[in-house]
Amino acid sequence: MKLSQDTILHAAVAALREQVAPAIQDPFIEDVLRMAANQVSMVADAWDSAAALRIDENQRMRTLFAESAGAVADNGLAERLADAAQSSDPGYRISELDRENGRLRSLLVELHTHVEASASEPARVIDRRIWRHLQDVEAKRAPR
Amino acid sequence: MEDRIARYLSHRMPQARDVAVHDLARIAGGSSQETFRFRAVWREGVETVERALILRRAPVAGTVVVQQDLEFNVYAALAGRGVPVPHAHFLELDPQWLDRSFFIMDLCPGKPGSFSDADPYPGIDAEIARQFWRHLGTLAAIDHRAIGLDHLRNGAATGRFWARELDHWEAILDEGELYVEPIVRGAIRWMRANPPPEPRKPAITHGDYRSGNFLFMPDGRISAILDWEMCHISDPLEDIAWALDPLWSMARHLPEAESLAIWEEASEMTVDREALDWWRLFAPVKGCGIWTTAEASIAEGRSGEMIVLGAAVLAGRVHRNAVLTRMIERGAGR
């Protein structure tokens, strides 16, 4: 197998742009084609790293939970953080990783809301760590 | 579709004979509604009448939930009030004519300038920006109750517009998000904890007042302000902050200080710079709400429009980053 999925998609985009687009007369349809080709191109660019990004992001959240659980005053939340910290991705399909990502994100929001309500230094440290984590996630997910 | 529109026009204009519709074409741009231009020709007495018209039809789904009567009523209410808007002719909510609700208005002269172009208003951008801010100031000065727009969202409210709008967009995020965005939720909590002061008066708020949502002439005149489907009543700073959002900022074309001075003169109000800063964070949060609706429209199969998909993917990322940047400016992460 010499063709990766992203190579196939990029070839399809090239055909749309170079062969199909010049034959279109309707400016509205031409615009639709241009936008569709851009989307396919973006998917192709993201294909290779899609699973790795999600696995890394999920693991970083678990690490953050592990390091925060001890500093959380709410016992119920602390327990859920500890449980999440011990969890692992249920599978490596993108849809499975995304669902797990969504579950962990919801817990992250809960943790964030909790520490914002506290003026203690440990809570401030966790708040800063969460914002840095969110910056890292955005930077890693930015299109290459 | 030309025949169906002609039948509708005949129904609405019983005095017209031999109504025909020609040159129907869908117009690119605008992700909230389907927009078509066409030429209508009919006979009235011994006269032949010809009109260039626009038809705006509700989409199955898109970036916002469209209330078609809202935009039509705003056009009607603002006619002759100093803000250039197209003359709106017919509103039709019955789907029997064109499957979904729609309205018909005049095709105004001029062309739109895309905010994604490097130079959308070549040689005339400063003059266009001056008018842009003057028109927004004029809009802010109008008493919405006096022109029958108290039915708009927040139309009966006297204050707490910041909270009403934040509630509105948070509810849209709750409904549309598949997975929660911690950045946006963190910003919303910050905004609730640090509210802006009340405005001097509530204002008619366009809701999407920005570069690209107006038509301009080669001489630099703005001929029509369009796309009022998100119009509501709010703090006038909401539209100012939206127009200055980095994704489409009019500050590219005129320095911000001069822009705000023009607005202040036209509105006879002062811009509270600190309050404006709150609304500058609100703008990309609202953007995330819009793009979340777009995502949901695509994900649920209710829209297949490429412009909706593009907005969901690209603009969503840009605005989430803008929220993050503004939160960091406010000390988040330090």
GROMACS .gro file of C-alpha atoms in nm:
model
  478
    1MET     CA    1   0.000   0.000   0.000
    2LYS     CA    2   0.173   0.317  -0.118
    3LEU     CA    3  -0.122   0.553  -0.091
    4SER     CA    4  -0.211   0.698   0.248
    5GLN     CA    5  -0.556   0.845   0.307
    6ASP     CA    6  -0.422   1.201   0.309
    7THR     CA    7  -0.248   1.151  -0.025
    8ILE     CA    8  -0.575   1.026  -0.175
    9LEU     CA    9  -0.767   1.323  -0.038
   10HIS     CA   10  -0.507   1.574  -0.161
   11ALA     CA   11  -0.525   1.416  -0.508
   12ALA     CA   12  -0.903   1.452  -0.502
   13VAL     CA   13  -0.869   1.818  -0.402
   14ALA     CA   14  -0.624   1.880  -0.688
   15ALA     CA   15  -0.872   1.726  -0.935
   16LEU     CA   16  -1.155   1.943  -0.802
   17ARG     CA   17  -0.945   2.259  -0.824
   18GLU     CA   18  -0.762   2.196  -1.149
   19GLN     CA   19  -1.009   1.994  -1.356
   20VAL     CA   20  -1.358   2.051  -1.224
   21ALA     CA   21  -1.351   2.417  -1.114
   22PRO     CA   22  -1.243   2.563  -1.454
   23ALA     CA   23  -1.543   2.393  -1.621
   24ILE     CA   24  -1.800   2.552  -1.389
   25GLN     CA   25  -1.987   2.854  -1.522
   26ASP     CA   26  -2.214   2.936  -1.226
   27PRO     CA   27  -2.023   3.162  -0.979
   28PHE     CA   28  -2.228   3.036  -0.685
   29ILE     CA   29  -2.146   2.671  -0.763
   30GLU     CA   30  -1.783   2.764  -0.822
   31ASP     CA   31  -1.775   2.912  -0.472
   32VAL     CA   32  -1.934   2.597  -0.327
   33LEU     CA   33  -1.671   2.382  -0.497
   34ARG     CA   34  -1.387   2.602  -0.371
   35MET     CA   35  -1.514   2.579  -0.014
   36ALA     CA   36  -1.570   2.203  -0.038
   37ALA     CA   37  -1.216   2.153  -0.170
   38ASN     CA   38  -1.077   2.361   0.116
   39GLN     CA   39  -1.258   2.144   0.369
   40VAL     CA   40  -1.133   1.820   0.216
   41SER     CA   41  -0.783   1.963   0.212
   42MET     CA   42  -0.804   2.047   0.583
   43VAL     CA   43  -0.926   1.697   0.666
   44ALA     CA   44  -0.634   1.554   0.468
   45ASP     CA   45  -0.388   1.775   0.658
   46ALA     CA   46  -0.529   1.665   0.995
   47TRP     CA   47  -0.557   1.295   0.910
   48ASP     CA   48  -0.212   1.171   1.008
   49SER     CA   49  -0.200   1.328   1.354
   50ALA     CA   50  -0.569   1.299   1.446
   51ALA     CA   51  -0.543   1.001   1.683
   52ALA     CA   52  -0.211   1.105   1.838
   53LEU     CA   53  -0.343   1.453   1.922
   54ARG     CA   54  -0.649   1.314   2.097
   55ILE     CA   55  -0.460   1.049   2.290
   56ASP     CA   56  -0.209   1.310   2.406
   57GLU     CA   57  -0.479   1.561   2.504
   58ASN     CA   58  -0.675   1.299   2.700
   59GLN     CA   59  -0.364   1.184   2.883
   60ARG     CA   60  -0.269   1.540   2.974
   61MET     CA   61  -0.613   1.593   3.128
   62ARG     CA   62  -0.578   1.272   3.332
   63THR     CA   63  -0.239   1.389   3.458
   64LEU     CA   64  -0.390   1.723   3.553
   65PHE     CA   65  -0.672   1.548   3.740
   66ALA     CA   66  -0.424   1.323   3.923
   67GLU     CA   67  -0.226   1.624   4.040
   68SER     CA   68  -0.537   1.823   4.136
   69ALA     CA   69  -0.746   1.565   4.319
   70GLY     CA   70  -0.558   1.608   4.647
   71ALA     CA   71  -0.612   1.984   4.649
   72VAL     CA   72  -0.989   1.972   4.591
   73ALA     CA   73  -1.205   2.025   4.901
   74ASP     CA   74  -1.518   1.863   4.753
   75ASN     CA   75  -1.480   1.493   4.830
   76GLY     CA   76  -1.718   1.381   4.555
   77LEU     CA   77  -1.532   1.580   4.292
   78ALA     CA   78  -1.195   1.466   4.426
   79GLU     CA   79  -1.307   1.105   4.393
   80ARG     CA   80  -1.425   1.152   4.036
   81LEU     CA   81  -1.100   1.325   3.947
   82ALA     CA   82  -0.902   1.037   4.093
   83ASP     CA   83  -1.116   0.787   3.899
   84ALA     CA   84  -1.072   0.982   3.574
   85ALA     CA   85  -0.698   1.004   3.634
   86GLN     CA   86  -0.687   0.624   3.645
   87SER     CA   87  -0.903   0.581   3.335
   88SER     CA   88  -0.779   0.504   2.986
   89ASP     CA   89  -0.908   0.558   2.635
   90PRO     CA   90  -1.176   0.299   2.555
   91GLY     CA   91  -1.043   0.250   2.202
   92TYR     CA   92  -0.845   0.424   1.928
   93ARG     CA   93  -1.117   0.511   1.683
   94ILE     CA   94  -1.141   0.890   1.648
   95SER     CA   95  -1.505   0.876   1.758
   96GLU     CA   96  -1.408   0.682   2.074
   97LEU     CA   97  -1.126   0.921   2.152
   98ASP     CA   98  -1.355   1.220   2.095
   99ARG     CA   99  -1.623   1.081   2.326
  100GLU     CA  100  -1.363   1.024   2.596
  101ASN     CA  101  -1.227   1.373   2.531
  102GLY     CA  102  -1.578   1.515   2.579
  103ARG     CA  103  -1.618   1.325   2.907
  104LEU     CA  104  -1.283   1.451   3.038
  105ARG     CA  105  -1.352   1.806   2.923
  106SER     CA  106  -1.678   1.816   3.118
  107LEU     CA  107  -1.489   1.712   3.429
  108LEU     CA  108  -1.223   1.975   3.353
  109VAL     CA  109  -1.493   2.244   3.343
  110GLU     CA  110  -1.624   2.119   3.676
  111LEU     CA  111  -1.275   2.130   3.829
  112HIS     CA  112  -1.213   2.475   3.683
  113THR     CA  113  -1.540   2.611   3.824
  114HIS     CA  114  -1.455   2.461   4.162
  115VAL     CA  115  -1.106   2.611   4.189
  116GLU     CA  116  -1.225   2.953   4.068
  117ALA     CA  117  -1.447   2.969   4.376
  118SER     CA  118  -1.147   2.931   4.608
  119ALA     CA  119  -0.883   3.192   4.690
  120SER     CA  120  -0.638   2.931   4.824
  121GLU     CA  121  -0.293   2.909   4.669
  122PRO     CA  122  -0.335   2.542   4.562
  123ALA     CA  123  -0.657   2.641   4.383
  124ARG     CA  124  -0.477   2.931   4.208
  125VAL     CA  125  -0.205   2.690   4.095
  126ILE     CA  126  -0.464   2.451   3.946
  127ASP     CA  127  -0.645   2.742   3.775
  128ARG     CA  128  -0.319   2.852   3.613
  129ARG     CA  129  -0.242   2.494   3.506
  130ILE     CA  130  -0.585   2.457   3.346
  131TRP     CA  131  -0.544   2.774   3.141
  132ARG     CA  132  -0.197   2.667   3.029
  133HIS     CA  133  -0.339   2.328   2.932
  134LEU     CA  134  -0.610   2.500   2.725
  135GLN     CA  135  -0.346   2.714   2.552
  136ASP     CA  136  -0.142   2.401   2.473
  137VAL     CA  137  -0.447   2.222   2.333
  138GLU     CA  138  -0.535   2.511   2.102
  139ALA     CA  139  -0.176   2.539   1.982
  140LYS     CA  140  -0.151   2.165   1.912
  141ARG     CA  141  -0.485   2.153   1.732
  142ALA     CA  142  -0.408   2.456   1.511
  143PRO     CA  143  -0.396   2.366   1.140
  144ARG     CA  144  -0.043   2.300   1.017
  145MET     CA  145  -3.842   2.832  -0.912
  146GLU     CA  146  -3.887   3.133  -1.143
  147ASP     CA  147  -4.243   3.022  -1.220
  148ARG     CA  148  -4.325   2.973  -0.855
  149ILE     CA  149  -4.200   3.322  -0.769
  150ALA     CA  150  -4.400   3.467  -1.058
  151ARG     CA  151  -4.715   3.295  -0.930
  152TYR     CA  152  -4.651   3.437  -0.585
  153LEU     CA  153  -4.601   3.790  -0.718
  154SER     CA  154  -4.927   3.760  -0.915
  155HIS     CA  155  -5.100   3.658  -0.593
  156ARG     CA  156  -4.957   3.957  -0.403
  157MET     CA  157  -5.012   4.211  -0.683
  158PRO     CA  158  -5.364   4.150  -0.818
  159GLN     CA  159  -5.331   4.462  -1.032
  160ALA     CA  160  -5.033   4.312  -1.217
  161ARG     CA  161  -5.076   4.110  -1.537
  162ASP     CA  162  -4.837   3.878  -1.719
  163VAL     CA  163  -4.594   3.859  -1.427
  164ALA     CA  164  -4.267   3.695  -1.531
  165VAL     CA  165  -3.947   3.626  -1.340
  166HIS     CA  166  -3.611   3.617  -1.519
  167ASP     CA  167  -3.242   3.573  -1.443
  168LEU     CA  168  -3.292   3.404  -1.108
  169ALA     CA  169  -2.951   3.336  -0.951
  170ARG     CA  170  -2.844   3.237  -0.607
  171ILE     CA  171  -2.597   3.481  -0.454
  172ALA     CA  172  -2.284   3.352  -0.280
  173GLY     CA  173  -2.214   3.468   0.072
  174GLY     CA  174  -2.440   3.491   0.371
  175SER     CA  175  -2.459   3.171   0.570
  176SER     CA  176  -2.782   3.233   0.755
  177GLN     CA  177  -3.032   3.239   0.467
  178GLU     CA  178  -3.061   3.148   0.099
  179THR     CA  179  -3.043   3.467  -0.106
  180PHE     CA  180  -3.151   3.494  -0.470
  181ARG     CA  181  -3.157   3.787  -0.707
  182PHE     CA  182  -3.399   3.809  -0.998
  183ARG     CA  183  -3.574   4.043  -1.236
  184ALA     CA  184  -3.954   4.067  -1.227
  185VAL     CA  185  -4.149   4.209  -1.521
  186TRP     CA  186  -4.525   4.270  -1.535
  187ARG     CA  187  -4.788   4.486  -1.698
  188GLU     CA  188  -4.988   4.736  -1.500
  189GLY     CA  189  -5.249   4.917  -1.707
  190VAL     CA  190  -5.066   5.018  -2.023
  191GLU     CA  191  -4.729   5.029  -1.847
  192THR     CA  192  -4.461   4.762  -1.839
  193VAL     CA  193  -4.294   4.752  -1.500
  194GLU     CA  194  -3.955   4.596  -1.432
  195ARG     CA  195  -3.792   4.553  -1.091
  196ALA     CA  196  -3.462   4.404  -0.975
  197LEU     CA  197  -3.542   4.217  -0.655
  198ILE     CA  198  -3.391   3.999  -0.385
  199LEU     CA  199  -3.558   3.698  -0.229
  200ARG     CA  200  -3.436   3.577   0.110
  201ARG     CA  201  -3.556   3.230   0.199
  202ALA     CA  202  -3.519   3.059   0.536
  203PRO     CA  203  -3.273   2.770   0.521
  204VAL     CA  204  -3.358   2.428   0.658
  205ALA     CA  205  -3.080   2.503   0.908
  206GLY     CA  206  -2.775   2.726   0.922
  207THR     CA  207  -2.565   2.944   1.148
  208VAL     CA  208  -2.859   3.095   1.335
  209VAL     CA  209  -3.222   3.004   1.385
  210VAL     CA  210  -3.387   3.245   1.144
  211GLN     CA  211  -3.703   3.435   1.227
  212GLN     CA  212  -3.791   3.564   0.884
  213ASP     CA  213  -4.056   3.810   1.000
  214LEU     CA  214  -3.800   3.970   1.231
  215GLU     CA  215  -3.570   4.088   0.952
  216PHE     CA  216  -3.862   4.199   0.735
  217ASN     CA  217  -4.016   4.399   1.019
  218VAL     CA  218  -3.683   4.564   1.100
  219TYR     CA  219  -3.642   4.674   0.737
  220ALA     CA  220  -3.993   4.816   0.743
  221ALA     CA  221  -3.942   4.995   1.076
  222LEU     CA  222  -3.607   5.150   0.979
  223ALA     CA  223  -3.721   5.289   0.644
  224GLY     CA  224  -3.656   5.663   0.638
  225ARG     CA  225  -3.475   5.668   0.977
  226GLY     CA  226  -3.131   5.762   0.849
  227VAL     CA  227  -2.989   5.411   0.829
  228PRO     CA  228  -2.979   5.282   0.469
  229VAL     CA  229  -3.182   4.963   0.433
  230PRO     CA  230  -3.351   4.801   0.133
  231HIS     CA  231  -3.720   4.857   0.076
  232ALA     CA  232  -3.894   4.535   0.181
  233HIS     CA  233  -4.205   4.443  -0.020
  234PHE     CA  234  -4.356   4.110   0.080
  235LEU     CA  235  -4.318   3.872   0.373
  236GLU     CA  236  -4.450   3.521   0.328
  237LEU     CA  237  -4.458   3.271   0.614
  238ASP     CA  238  -4.677   3.014   0.436
  239PRO     CA  239  -4.451   2.735   0.298
  240GLN     CA  240  -4.696   2.653   0.016
  241TRP     CA  241  -4.529   2.904  -0.217
  242LEU     CA  242  -4.157   2.821  -0.191
  243ASP     CA  243  -4.141   2.539   0.066
  244ARG     CA  244  -4.012   2.767   0.339
  245SER     CA  245  -4.078   3.123   0.458
  246PHE     CA  246  -3.924   3.406   0.260
  247PHE     CA  247  -3.943   3.776   0.191
  248ILE     CA  248  -3.885   3.991  -0.113
  249MET     CA  249  -3.707   4.325  -0.114
  250ASP     CA  250  -3.542   4.563  -0.358
  251LEU     CA  251  -3.203   4.478  -0.502
  252CYS     CA  252  -2.999   4.777  -0.385
  253PRO     CA  253  -2.715   4.918  -0.592
  254GLY     CA  254  -2.361   4.846  -0.487
  255LYS     CA  255  -2.160   4.541  -0.394
  256PRO     CA  256  -2.054   4.374  -0.070
  257GLY     CA  257  -1.694   4.375   0.046
  258SER     CA  258  -1.570   4.046   0.183
  259PHE     CA  259  -1.378   4.083   0.509
  260SER     CA  260  -1.150   3.801   0.397
  261ASP     CA  261  -1.024   4.010   0.102
  262ALA     CA  262  -0.692   4.187   0.153
  263ASP     CA  263  -0.837   4.514   0.024
  264PRO     CA  264  -1.218   4.494   0.012
  265TYR     CA  265  -1.278   4.869  -0.039
  266PRO     CA  266  -0.984   4.980  -0.256
  267GLY     CA  267  -0.911   5.350  -0.230
  268ILE     CA  268  -1.230   5.431  -0.043
  269ASP     CA  269  -1.198   5.228   0.275
  270ALA     CA  270  -1.160   5.521   0.515
  271GLU     CA  271  -1.469   5.693   0.375
  272ILE     CA  272  -1.667   5.370   0.395
  273ALA     CA  273  -1.553   5.315   0.753
  274ARG     CA  274  -1.662   5.669   0.850
  275GLN     CA  275  -2.011   5.603   0.715
  276PHE     CA  276  -2.014   5.260   0.874
  277TRP     CA  277  -1.960   5.411   1.219
  278ARG     CA  278  -2.195   5.704   1.154
  279HIS     CA  279  -2.476   5.469   1.056
  280LEU     CA  280  -2.418   5.257   1.365
  281GLY     CA  281  -2.430   5.569   1.583
  282THR     CA  282  -2.752   5.680   1.411
  283LEU     CA  283  -2.901   5.336   1.476
  284ALA     CA  284  -2.806   5.353   1.844
  285ALA     CA  285  -2.978   5.690   1.881
  286ILE     CA  286  -3.316   5.563   1.758
  287ASP     CA  287  -3.579   5.486   2.023
  288HIS     CA  288  -3.680   5.130   1.937
  289ARG     CA  289  -4.019   5.165   2.106
  290ALA     CA  290  -4.104   5.472   1.899
  291ILE     CA  291  -4.069   5.273   1.575
  292GLY     CA  292  -4.249   4.963   1.692
  293LEU     CA  293  -3.950   4.737   1.756
  294ASP     CA  294  -4.028   4.660   2.118
  295HIS     CA  295  -4.118   4.304   2.012
  296LEU     CA  296  -3.750   4.230   1.947
  297ARG     CA  297  -3.554   4.021   2.199
  298ASN     CA  298  -3.500   4.233   2.516
  299GLY     CA  299  -3.737   4.493   2.369
  300ALA     CA  300  -3.920   4.546   2.696
  301ALA     CA  301  -3.610   4.528   2.914
  302THR     CA  302  -3.458   4.833   3.081
  303GLY     CA  303  -3.124   4.688   3.187
  304ARG     CA  304  -2.897   4.386   3.242
  305PHE     CA  305  -2.857   4.347   2.866
  306TRP     CA  306  -2.516   4.191   2.925
  307ALA     CA  307  -2.673   3.913   3.135
  308ARG     CA  308  -2.966   3.862   2.898
  309GLU     CA  309  -2.735   3.825   2.598
  310LEU     CA  310  -2.491   3.605   2.786
  311ASP     CA  311  -2.781   3.380   2.894
  312HIS     CA  312  -2.906   3.374   2.535
  313TRP     CA  313  -2.575   3.262   2.387
  314GLU     CA  314  -2.489   3.023   2.669
  315ALA     CA  315  -2.822   2.849   2.609
  316ILE     CA  316  -2.734   2.821   2.239
  317LEU     CA  317  -2.397   2.669   2.332
  318ASP     CA  318  -2.569   2.425   2.570
  319GLU     CA  319  -2.802   2.318   2.292
  320GLY     CA  320  -2.552   2.298   2.008
  321GLU     CA  321  -2.225   2.178   2.161
  322LEU     CA  322  -2.147   1.811   2.122
  323TYR     CA  323  -1.854   1.846   2.362
  324VAL     CA  324  -1.813   2.137   2.597
  325GLU     CA  325  -1.544   2.397   2.519
  326PRO     CA  326  -1.369   2.476   2.851
  327ILE     CA  327  -1.217   2.799   2.712
  328VAL     CA  328  -1.556   2.946   2.627
  329ARG     CA  329  -1.713   2.830   2.953
  330GLY     CA  330  -1.425   2.983   3.149
  331ALA     CA  331  -1.479   3.314   2.971
  332ILE     CA  332  -1.853   3.306   3.043
  333ARG     CA  333  -1.786   3.254   3.414
  334TRP     CA  334  -1.539   3.545   3.409
  335MET     CA  335  -1.793   3.771   3.237
  336ARG     CA  336  -2.061   3.687   3.492
  337ALA     CA  337  -1.819   3.767   3.775
  338ASN     CA  338  -1.707   4.095   3.614
  339PRO     CA  339  -2.019   4.254   3.458
  340PRO     CA  340  -2.005   4.583   3.266
  341PRO     CA  341  -2.197   4.893   3.376
  342GLU     CA  342  -2.546   4.956   3.239
  343PRO     CA  343  -2.569   5.151   2.912
  344ARG     CA  344  -2.714   5.502   2.912
  345LYS     CA  345  -2.994   5.371   2.694
  346PRO     CA  346  -3.083   5.045   2.520
  347ALA     CA  347  -3.017   5.041   2.148
  348ILE     CA  348  -3.139   4.864   1.838
  349THR     CA  349  -2.858   4.616   1.791
  350HIS     CA  350  -2.803   4.480   1.441
  351GLY     CA  351  -2.645   4.166   1.583
  352ASP     CA  352  -2.404   4.108   1.291
  353TYR     CA  353  -2.288   4.463   1.212
  354ARG     CA  354  -1.955   4.412   1.040
  355SER     CA  355  -1.748   4.440   0.727
  356GLY     CA  356  -1.921   4.234   0.459
  357ASN     CA  357  -2.279   4.297   0.573
  358PHE     CA  358  -2.337   4.614   0.372
  359LEU     CA  359  -2.331   4.723   0.010
  360PHE     CA  360  -2.111   5.007  -0.111
  361MET     CA  361  -2.086   5.218  -0.424
  362PRO     CA  362  -1.770   5.306  -0.621
  363ASP     CA  363  -1.790   5.662  -0.482
  364GLY     CA  364  -1.757   5.527  -0.126
  365ARG     CA  365  -2.122   5.555  -0.026
  366ILE     CA  366  -2.281   5.276   0.176
  367SER     CA  367  -2.604   5.203  -0.010
  368ALA     CA  368  -2.759   4.942   0.220
  369ILE     CA  369  -2.695   4.767   0.548
  370LEU     CA  370  -2.806   4.406   0.524
  371ASP     CA  371  -2.855   4.084   0.720
  372TRP     CA  372  -3.063   4.198   1.017
  373GLU     CA  373  -3.186   3.853   1.117
  374MET     CA  374  -3.007   3.870   1.454
  375CYS     CA  375  -3.141   4.216   1.538
  376HIS     CA  376  -3.236   4.266   1.903
  377ILE     CA  377  -3.223   4.527   2.177
  378SER     CA  378  -2.904   4.548   2.380
  379ASP     CA  379  -2.621   4.765   2.502
  380PRO     CA  380  -2.502   4.964   2.197
  381LEU     CA  381  -2.149   4.853   2.276
  382GLU     CA  382  -2.239   4.502   2.160
  383ASP     CA  383  -2.244   4.605   1.792
  384ILE     CA  384  -1.934   4.822   1.832
  385ALA     CA  385  -1.734   4.534   1.980
  386TRP     CA  386  -1.864   4.296   1.710
  387ALA     CA  387  -1.757   4.537   1.434
  388LEU     CA  388  -1.410   4.559   1.594
  389ASP     CA  389  -1.370   4.183   1.631
  390PRO     CA  390  -1.033   4.089   1.477
  391LEU     CA  391  -1.195   3.841   1.235
  392TRP     CA  392  -1.348   4.129   1.037
  393SER     CA  393  -1.239   4.444   1.218
  394MET     CA  394  -1.325   4.779   1.060
  395ALA     CA  395  -1.022   4.916   1.246
  396ARG     CA  396  -0.827   4.787   0.943
  397HIS     CA  397  -0.979   5.076   0.750
  398LEU     CA  398  -0.995   5.357   1.008
  399PRO     CA  399  -0.817   5.397   1.343
  400GLU     CA  400  -1.030   5.288   1.634
  401ALA     CA  401  -1.015   5.625   1.814
  402GLU     CA  402  -1.150   5.808   1.509
  403SER     CA  403  -1.413   5.538   1.455
  404LEU     CA  404  -1.545   5.565   1.810
  405ALA     CA  405  -1.546   5.947   1.791
  406ILE     CA  406  -1.770   5.929   1.483
  407TRP     CA  407  -2.003   5.688   1.660
  408GLU     CA  408  -2.015   5.912   1.967
  409GLU     CA  409  -2.107   6.215   1.759
  410ALA     CA  410  -2.383   6.032   1.570
  411SER     CA  411  -2.529   5.858   1.875
  412GLU     CA  412  -2.481   6.150   2.116
  413MET     CA  413  -2.346   5.895   2.364
  414THR     CA  414  -2.001   5.828   2.504
  415VAL     CA  415  -1.826   5.496   2.467
  416ASP     CA  416  -1.725   5.361   2.807
  417ARG     CA  417  -1.389   5.206   2.711
  418GLU     CA  418  -1.384   4.968   3.009
  419ALA     CA  419  -1.734   4.847   2.933
  420LEU     CA  420  -1.637   4.808   2.567
  421ASP     CA  421  -1.358   4.578   2.681
  422TRP     CA  422  -1.617   4.344   2.837
  423TRP     CA  423  -1.813   4.341   2.510
  424ARG     CA  424  -1.492   4.266   2.318
  425LEU     CA  425  -1.475   3.938   2.508
  426PHE     CA  426  -1.845   3.883   2.460
  427ALA     CA  427  -1.808   3.915   2.079
  428PRO     CA  428  -1.602   3.598   2.019
  429VAL     CA  429  -1.808   3.408   2.279
  430LYS     CA  430  -2.118   3.500   2.078
  431GLY     CA  431  -1.928   3.395   1.765
  432CYS     CA  432  -1.865   3.053   1.922
  433GLY     CA  433  -2.241   3.028   1.981
  434ILE     CA  434  -2.313   3.102   1.616
  435TRP     CA  435  -2.052   2.857   1.488
  436THR     CA  436  -2.176   2.591   1.731
  437THR     CA  437  -2.522   2.625   1.576
  438ALA     CA  438  -2.358   2.586   1.235
  439GLU     CA  439  -2.175   2.272   1.353
  440ALA     CA  440  -2.498   2.123   1.485
  441SER     CA  441  -2.677   2.204   1.157
  442ILE     CA  442  -2.415   2.007   0.964
  443ALA     CA  443  -2.370   1.726   1.217
  444GLU     CA  444  -2.743   1.660   1.234
  445GLY     CA  445  -2.776   1.662   0.855
  446ARG     CA  446  -3.005   1.967   0.850
  447SER     CA  447  -2.765   2.172   0.637
  448GLY     CA  448  -2.534   2.073   0.354
  449GLU     CA  449  -2.426   2.429   0.275
  450MET     CA  450  -2.051   2.461   0.233
  451ILE     CA  451  -2.053   2.815   0.369
  452VAL     CA  452  -2.215   2.687   0.689
  453LEU     CA  453  -1.955   2.410   0.715
  454GLY     CA  454  -1.669   2.651   0.650
  455ALA     CA  455  -1.799   2.892   0.911
  456ALA     CA  456  -1.835   2.613   1.165
  457VAL     CA  457  -1.482   2.484   1.119
  458LEU     CA  458  -1.276   2.796   1.049
  459ALA     CA  459  -1.455   3.077   1.226
  460GLY     CA  460  -1.518   2.855   1.529
  461ARG     CA  461  -1.146   2.801   1.573
  462VAL     CA  462  -1.065   3.170   1.520
  463HIS     CA  463  -1.318   3.285   1.778
  464ARG     CA  464  -1.220   3.021   2.035
  465ASN     CA  465  -0.862   3.145   1.999
  466ALA     CA  466  -0.980   3.504   2.035
  467VAL     CA  467  -1.160   3.414   2.358
  468LEU     CA  468  -0.844   3.248   2.486
  469THR     CA  469  -0.629   3.547   2.394
  470ARG     CA  470  -0.864   3.790   2.567
  471MET     CA  471  -0.876   3.574   2.879
  472ILE     CA  472  -0.496   3.562   2.891
  473GLU     CA  473  -0.491   3.942   2.858
  474ARG     CA  474  -0.712   3.945   3.167
  475GLY     CA  475  -0.459   3.739   3.361
  476ALA     CA  476  -0.581   3.384   3.299
  477GLY     CA  477  -0.294   3.136   3.333
  478ARG     CA  478  -0.077   3.374   3.536
   0.00000   0.00000   0.00000
